[in-house]
XYZ file of C-alpha atoms in Angstrom:
471
model
C 0.000 0.000 0.000
C 1.399 3.425 -0.850
C 0.346 6.957 -1.159
C 2.568 9.547 -2.902
C 3.190 12.773 -1.067
C 4.198 16.159 -2.430
C 6.903 16.397 -5.024
C 9.430 17.933 -2.686
C 9.002 15.231 -0.090
C 10.820 12.689 -2.256
C 14.470 12.387 -2.987
C 15.276 11.104 -6.437
C 13.273 8.982 -8.793
C 10.537 9.976 -11.226
C 7.702 10.847 -8.917
C 5.588 12.626 -11.554
C 4.061 9.624 -13.361
C 1.513 9.722 -16.039
C -1.563 7.510 -15.768
C -0.484 3.923 -16.414
C 3.282 4.642 -15.933
C 5.411 2.370 -13.764
C 8.362 2.759 -11.461
C 10.586 0.631 -9.257
C 11.660 3.439 -6.949
C 10.709 3.948 -3.288
C 7.470 5.886 -2.924
C 5.441 7.071 -0.002
C 5.830 9.110 3.119
C 8.056 7.266 5.592
C 6.775 9.449 8.440
C 3.252 8.056 7.903
C 4.430 4.505 7.256
C 3.154 4.704 3.674
C 5.862 3.272 1.496
C 6.770 0.544 -0.973
C 10.173 -0.847 -1.621
C 11.842 -3.453 -3.779
C 11.009 -4.184 -7.388
C 7.236 -4.149 -7.105
C 5.465 -2.732 -10.124
C 3.283 0.272 -9.275
C 0.654 1.914 -11.411
C -0.840 5.308 -10.499
C -4.277 6.622 -11.336
C -6.072 9.759 -10.275
C -4.994 13.288 -9.369
C -2.004 14.091 -7.216
C -2.491 13.440 -3.505
C -5.398 11.024 -4.013
C -3.740 8.447 -6.218
C -4.604 4.739 -6.114
C -1.714 2.350 -6.697
C -1.948 -1.234 -8.066
C 0.417 -4.136 -7.281
C 1.174 -6.903 -9.738
C -2.217 -8.200 -10.925
C -3.838 -4.879 -10.617
C -5.621 -5.274 -7.265
C -6.215 -1.822 -5.697
C -5.426 -1.323 -1.979
C -5.750 1.563 0.394
C -5.303 1.627 4.175
C -9.047 1.675 4.657
C -9.712 -1.271 2.354
C -6.954 -3.293 4.018
C -8.460 -2.737 7.454
C -11.885 -3.694 6.142
C -10.455 -6.837 4.598
C -8.864 -7.888 7.904
C -12.105 -7.248 9.795
C -14.096 -9.382 7.343
C -11.500 -12.154 7.586
C -11.758 -12.106 11.394
C -15.573 -12.339 11.307
C -15.477 -15.282 8.869
C -12.936 -17.109 11.040
C -15.135 -16.712 14.125
C -18.251 -17.882 12.256
C -16.471 -21.060 11.142
C -14.652 -21.846 14.393
C -17.504 -21.384 16.894
C -19.828 -24.080 15.417
C -16.921 -26.550 15.318
C -16.165 -25.994 19.000
C -19.842 -26.319 19.939
C -20.194 -29.513 17.905
C -17.111 -31.032 19.535
C -18.388 -30.179 22.999
C -21.813 -31.622 22.191
C -20.247 -34.863 20.957
C -18.223 -35.181 24.135
C -21.372 -34.666 26.191
C -23.151 -37.518 24.465
C -20.196 -39.833 24.616
C -21.310 -41.431 27.892
C -24.784 -42.413 26.659
C -23.480 -45.847 25.861
C -20.169 -47.589 25.944
C -21.374 -49.937 23.273
C -20.617 -49.646 19.588
C -21.505 -51.721 16.581
C -18.767 -53.871 15.143
C -18.505 -54.574 11.440
C -20.369 -57.823 11.965
C -23.324 -56.075 13.544
C -22.864 -57.451 17.055
C -23.191 -55.103 20.017
C -19.941 -55.006 21.953
C -18.820 -52.917 24.860
C -16.690 -49.860 24.183
C -13.055 -50.580 24.887
C -13.566 -54.221 23.985
C -10.722 -55.816 22.089
C -12.268 -56.701 18.752
C -10.194 -59.876 18.568
C -12.093 -61.118 21.621
C -9.340 -63.365 22.895
C -9.891 -64.930 26.284
C -8.042 -63.052 28.962
C -8.352 -59.676 27.228
C -9.041 -57.023 29.811
C -11.716 -54.363 29.237
C -10.610 -50.757 29.182
C -13.450 -49.345 31.259
C -16.739 -50.173 32.905
C -20.035 -49.496 31.138
C -21.583 -46.202 32.204
C -24.536 -44.106 31.152
C -24.573 -40.396 30.409
C -25.047 -38.566 33.684
C -26.900 -35.650 32.087
C -29.746 -36.381 29.622
C -29.299 -34.879 26.187
C -32.708 -34.530 24.511
C -31.088 -33.502 21.230
C -29.107 -36.737 20.952
C -30.543 -39.181 18.378
C -32.284 -42.198 19.910
C -30.478 -45.424 19.123
C -32.400 -48.467 20.464
C -29.387 -50.757 20.029
C -27.097 -48.563 22.113
C -29.773 -47.945 24.710
C -30.617 -51.631 25.135
C -26.950 -52.488 25.576
C -26.244 -49.691 28.029
C -29.310 -50.241 30.203
C -28.870 -54.017 30.247
C -25.238 -53.678 31.293
C -26.075 -51.089 33.944
C -28.852 -53.189 35.462
C -26.598 -56.270 35.457
C -23.528 -54.398 36.667
C -23.035 -56.241 40.025
C -23.207 -59.729 38.529
C -21.132 -58.723 35.471
C -18.374 -57.323 37.658
C -18.427 -60.489 39.787
C -17.693 -62.359 36.566
C -14.738 -60.042 35.904
C -16.649 -58.423 33.022
C -16.017 -61.398 30.796
C -19.265 -60.595 28.999
C -16.993 -58.342 26.907
C -14.942 -61.305 25.655
C -16.559 -62.351 22.424
C -17.600 -65.998 22.395
C -17.249 -66.503 26.155
C -20.216 -68.037 28.018
C -20.744 -64.657 29.715
C -20.811 -62.879 26.362
C -23.253 -65.419 24.920
C -25.528 -65.088 27.952
C -25.400 -61.275 27.890
C -26.231 -61.056 24.195
C -29.095 -63.515 24.612
C -30.549 -61.696 27.639
C -30.360 -58.375 25.817
C -32.177 -59.733 22.777
C -34.785 -61.488 24.911
C -35.466 -58.479 27.123
C -35.921 -55.697 24.553
C -37.812 -55.151 21.349
C -35.897 -53.736 18.407
C -37.566 -50.359 18.946
C -36.260 -50.154 22.514
C -39.363 -51.180 24.459
C -38.931 -53.782 27.158
C -40.510 -57.207 26.711
C -40.100 -58.276 30.334
C -42.502 -55.645 31.666
C -45.400 -57.996 30.881
C -44.007 -60.482 33.406
C -42.937 -58.125 36.190
C -45.054 -58.311 39.312
C -45.004 -56.381 42.556
C -44.397 -52.954 41.060
C -47.097 -50.669 39.722
C -44.379 -48.444 38.277
C -43.013 -51.216 36.095
C -45.574 -50.705 33.334
C -44.202 -47.214 32.764
C -40.808 -48.510 31.719
C -41.813 -49.325 28.154
C -43.490 -45.914 27.741
C -40.496 -43.908 28.959
C -37.651 -46.015 27.617
C -36.660 -43.484 24.950
C -36.005 -40.821 27.583
C -33.887 -43.076 29.810
C -30.474 -41.662 29.073
C -29.573 -42.296 32.708
C -30.195 -45.338 34.915
C -31.382 -42.913 37.587
C -34.396 -42.084 35.399
C -35.875 -45.466 36.378
C -37.898 -45.350 39.610
C -36.134 -47.157 42.461
C -38.728 -49.877 42.990
C -38.880 -50.589 39.274
C -35.086 -50.654 39.089
C -34.889 -53.292 41.832
C -37.496 -55.462 40.131
C -35.744 -55.157 36.764
C -32.353 -55.953 38.285
C -33.673 -59.070 39.993
C -35.454 -60.230 36.862
C -32.553 -59.614 34.488
C -30.015 -61.091 36.927
C -31.993 -64.319 37.303
C -32.427 -64.618 33.549
C -28.742 -63.881 32.937
C -27.434 -66.393 35.505
C -29.656 -69.175 34.185
C -28.622 -68.431 30.600
C -24.985 -68.375 31.711
C -25.457 -71.704 33.524
C -26.704 -73.142 30.215
C -23.751 -71.885 28.158
C -21.184 -72.634 30.898
C -22.205 -76.295 31.187
C -22.385 -77.056 27.457
C -26.119 -76.524 27.097
C -25.971 -77.126 23.354
C -25.117 -80.769 24.130
C -27.651 -81.366 26.924
C -29.814 -84.432 26.478
C -32.875 -82.296 27.245
C -32.710 -78.490 27.216
C -35.615 -78.377 29.709
C -36.946 -75.184 28.116
C -33.776 -73.165 28.777
C -33.415 -70.046 26.566
C -37.054 -70.187 25.524
C -39.104 -66.992 25.274
C -41.212 -68.056 28.235
C -40.699 -66.908 31.804
C -37.557 -68.524 33.225
C -39.616 -70.075 36.017
C -41.244 -72.156 33.259
C -37.928 -73.558 32.036
C -38.598 -77.174 32.933
C -39.631 -80.513 31.507
C -41.444 -83.275 33.361
C -40.887 -86.890 32.408
C -43.119 -88.981 34.600
C -42.134 -88.251 38.175
C -38.837 -86.654 37.171
C -38.744 -82.878 36.747
C -35.807 -81.493 34.813
C -35.102 -77.788 34.968
C -36.109 -74.851 37.144
C -38.617 -74.390 39.934
C -39.564 -71.073 41.569
C -41.480 -69.841 44.574
C -44.455 -67.477 44.447
C -42.118 -64.485 44.218
C -40.435 -65.795 41.043
C -37.244 -66.641 42.953
C -35.484 -69.711 41.599
C -35.503 -72.323 44.369
C -34.430 -75.473 42.508
C -32.289 -76.561 39.563
C -32.482 -80.295 38.831
C -30.591 -81.555 35.789
C -29.488 -85.053 36.741
C -28.226 -87.417 34.050
C -28.538 -84.746 31.363
C -25.055 -84.678 29.777
C -23.894 -81.460 31.444
C -20.169 -80.785 30.942
C -17.452 -78.195 31.578
C -17.821 -76.380 34.920
C -20.128 -74.347 37.139
C -20.099 -70.561 36.640
C -18.822 -68.201 39.299
C -22.000 -66.154 38.945
C -24.218 -68.937 40.305
C -24.390 -67.012 43.576
C -26.834 -64.666 41.826
C -29.593 -67.221 42.443
C -29.892 -66.144 46.075
C -33.004 -68.165 46.872
C -31.666 -71.481 45.551
C -32.463 -74.353 47.935
C -31.840 -77.415 45.721
C -29.018 -77.995 43.244
C -29.138 -81.517 41.814
C -26.512 -82.166 39.127
C -25.687 -85.827 39.731
C -24.510 -88.222 37.023
C -23.177 -85.732 34.503
C -19.708 -84.894 33.151
C -19.037 -81.701 35.074
C -15.412 -81.007 35.989
C -13.136 -78.299 37.350
C -13.156 -76.917 40.875
C -16.203 -75.691 42.728
C -16.736 -71.927 42.327
C -15.791 -70.053 45.493
C -19.089 -68.172 45.351
C -21.046 -71.388 45.895
C -20.812 -70.819 49.646
C -22.784 -67.561 49.211
C -25.938 -69.605 48.590
C -26.911 -69.425 52.249
C -30.395 -70.912 51.619
C -29.041 -74.036 49.904
C -30.388 -77.185 51.589
C -29.732 -80.022 49.117
C -26.536 -80.193 47.061
C -25.915 -83.270 44.907
C -22.760 -83.274 42.769
C -22.239 -87.047 42.797
C -20.839 -89.047 39.870
C -19.139 -86.183 38.045
C -15.456 -85.299 37.738
C -15.073 -82.317 40.063
C -11.523 -81.717 41.263
C -9.728 -79.750 43.943
C -10.813 -79.504 47.552
C -13.770 -78.211 49.500
C -13.460 -74.493 50.241
C -12.211 -73.566 53.716
C -15.472 -71.675 54.276
C -17.660 -74.539 53.059
C -19.384 -74.374 56.438
C -20.955 -71.054 55.373
C -23.631 -73.203 53.731
C -25.305 -73.221 57.119
C -28.716 -74.323 55.781
C -27.318 -77.460 54.149
C -29.123 -80.687 55.097
C -27.736 -83.068 52.484
C -24.440 -82.990 50.591
C -23.540 -85.767 48.159
C -20.269 -85.656 46.242
C -19.307 -89.335 45.927
C -17.452 -90.702 42.914
C -15.661 -87.507 41.912
C -11.985 -86.526 41.964
C -11.984 -84.252 45.004
C -8.723 -84.061 46.962
C -7.299 -82.406 50.077
C -8.328 -82.449 53.702
C -11.771 -81.768 55.094
C -12.167 -78.131 56.239
C -12.742 -77.418 59.908
C -15.759 -75.295 58.957
C -17.741 -78.517 58.316
C -18.526 -78.321 62.005
C -20.751 -75.308 61.221
C -23.156 -77.512 59.255
C -25.275 -78.187 62.303
C -28.360 -79.052 60.214
C -26.595 -81.571 57.972
C -28.082 -85.069 58.115
C -26.535 -86.762 55.098
C -22.844 -86.485 54.047
C -21.592 -88.752 51.259
C -17.962 -88.219 50.216
C -16.862 -91.770 49.354
C -14.749 -92.667 46.310
C -12.701 -89.483 46.118
C -9.115 -88.551 46.911
C -9.535 -86.893 50.305
C -6.686 -87.517 52.717
C -5.254 -86.589 56.107
C -6.992 -86.426 59.452
C -10.672 -85.671 59.985
C -10.883 -82.441 62.048
C -12.230 -82.597 65.581
C -14.772 -79.851 64.763
C -16.955 -82.409 62.944
C -18.259 -83.548 66.347
C -20.489 -80.434 66.267
C -22.585 -81.943 63.466
C -25.120 -83.293 65.903
C -27.900 -83.823 63.327
C -25.735 -86.062 61.133
C -27.189 -89.571 60.741
C -25.680 -90.929 57.500
C -21.986 -90.617 56.664
C -19.801 -92.148 53.937
C -16.037 -91.483 54.034
C -14.775 -94.813 52.638
C -12.570 -95.255 49.573
C -10.457 -92.176 50.326
C -7.005 -91.598 51.777
C -7.918 -90.614 55.327
C -5.396 -91.700 57.944
C -6.889 -90.558 61.244
C -9.687 -88.708 63.026
C -12.637 -91.020 62.382
C -13.233 -91.334 66.107
C -13.949 -87.599 66.254
C -17.424 -88.580 65.045
C -17.635 -90.948 67.997
C -17.066 -88.378 70.736
C -19.613 -88.113 73.496
C -22.255 -85.546 72.632
C -21.466 -85.926 68.910
C -23.752 -87.175 66.131
C -25.759 -90.369 66.460
C -24.831 -92.148 63.236
C -27.188 -94.796 61.864
C -24.881 -95.400 58.902
C -21.121 -94.707 58.977
C -18.762 -96.073 56.308
C -14.976 -95.749 56.550
C -11.835 -97.653 55.539
C -11.587 -99.418 58.896
C -11.618 -103.032 57.688
C -8.933 -105.206 59.261
C -8.397 -108.935 59.744
C -5.692 -111.426 60.553
C -6.147 -113.846 57.649
C -5.792 -113.111 54.931
C -4.126 -110.143 56.614
C -5.635 -106.677 56.098
C -4.381 -103.699 58.053
C -7.134 -101.154 58.682
C -6.421 -97.793 57.116
C -8.136 -95.946 59.995
C -9.416 -96.763 63.447
C -13.129 -96.199 64.022
C -15.037 -97.326 67.099
C -18.484 -96.155 65.975
C -18.394 -97.044 62.279
C -21.227 -99.315 61.187
C -19.534 -100.522 57.975
C -15.810 -101.062 57.475
C -14.267 -101.177 54.021
C -10.833 -102.125 52.727
C -8.390 -99.713 51.123
C -9.157 -101.373 47.804
C -12.943 -101.865 47.651
C -12.736 -103.518 44.220
C -11.084 -106.608 45.688
C -12.607 -106.708 49.141
C -16.288 -106.263 50.102
C -17.271 -103.876 52.867
C -18.280 -105.628 56.077
C -20.182 -104.768 59.176
C -17.931 -103.496 61.894
C -17.215 -106.872 63.447
C -16.434 -108.798 60.315
C -19.789 -109.956 58.872
C -21.445 -108.991 55.615
C -23.974 -106.180 55.975
């Protein structure tokens, strides 16, 4: 930008230019900051003192037009930048609505989930819901179903170390099935038709689209939904965790009916689930039904369970530590499977237990002292395992015990602890106490109150009444 001053204000150069003439000299008034230098081509038009000068391609500039140009540029920059900032902030605000995203295969998976889905992969964060509702956010039924299902199941999912995020795991299979069975594609909840005990529950389906936050669900309704979804999830997980696809009879598991109707009656034998009047699962009976693999850790979620009958299957592995949280359990039958490991040290926490059968498995270790806490136990059958060591003295507290089988194990001492004064009155007591002079058999243990004595190797020697005669 340049403006020529008076003739006598310049030193040298042709400062009187005709219209259209050019010059490469320095022009302008240095005191005002109006000057050009270098080899720029300048063209002058107009009368002296009010000339307009053009640079290169002929674009005219004055101080005023330059200032206007900068002002316009600033306004345009602000108009473009502000919406971008607002959009970014809005996206961040909606980010917590759901931690689930669609994979290329169309399956709902939790945000932070390793798409390879290898076992042992750790999740990057827990599922959360947006803490502040955003009415302008588009409603996505898939995201909402995933987020609400995960939030309602949060306690049991965390107990299972969030393995529902590991694609193909039993927990993932159970979670995906529960989600699909609990919600319609449009986001309404199917289970509301079956929920009892809460007048607020019927409002869930009507307000589901506005539930950007778990706290939007009334407390009573939330409790009912959590109980219902947890029961359904644990039963579905039990199915997948024990090889349900290979069961001899699926007993109605994973059907669209209420989970309390997951059963099949064959004559006097009922396979499947039984519930009380409050829809709490009280019994699971699946004997001789080709169950395999192991019991899930999350089985403790069936808080009201009183009977667990899984005899004569192909279950293996160790007992889940959470089994002792089933404080209402009265009848536990795990006989004729292939369970391994020992009984938990806190096995006595099953204080309601009345009958425990675990014969013909591969259990090992010593009996825990906490067995003495099972003061209601009447029937204990642990024969044909690999237990060893001494029977703890605390077992004398089991005063209700009437039938006991400890034979065909590796016990070396402590059988007489059941014979202490004030202890149980045993009608039937088997142990490896058989001894004789000819052919010689050395008794493995001493037992003064055993009713039946067996040899260390029961396949070659029959068990006899304590005294040497056949029972």
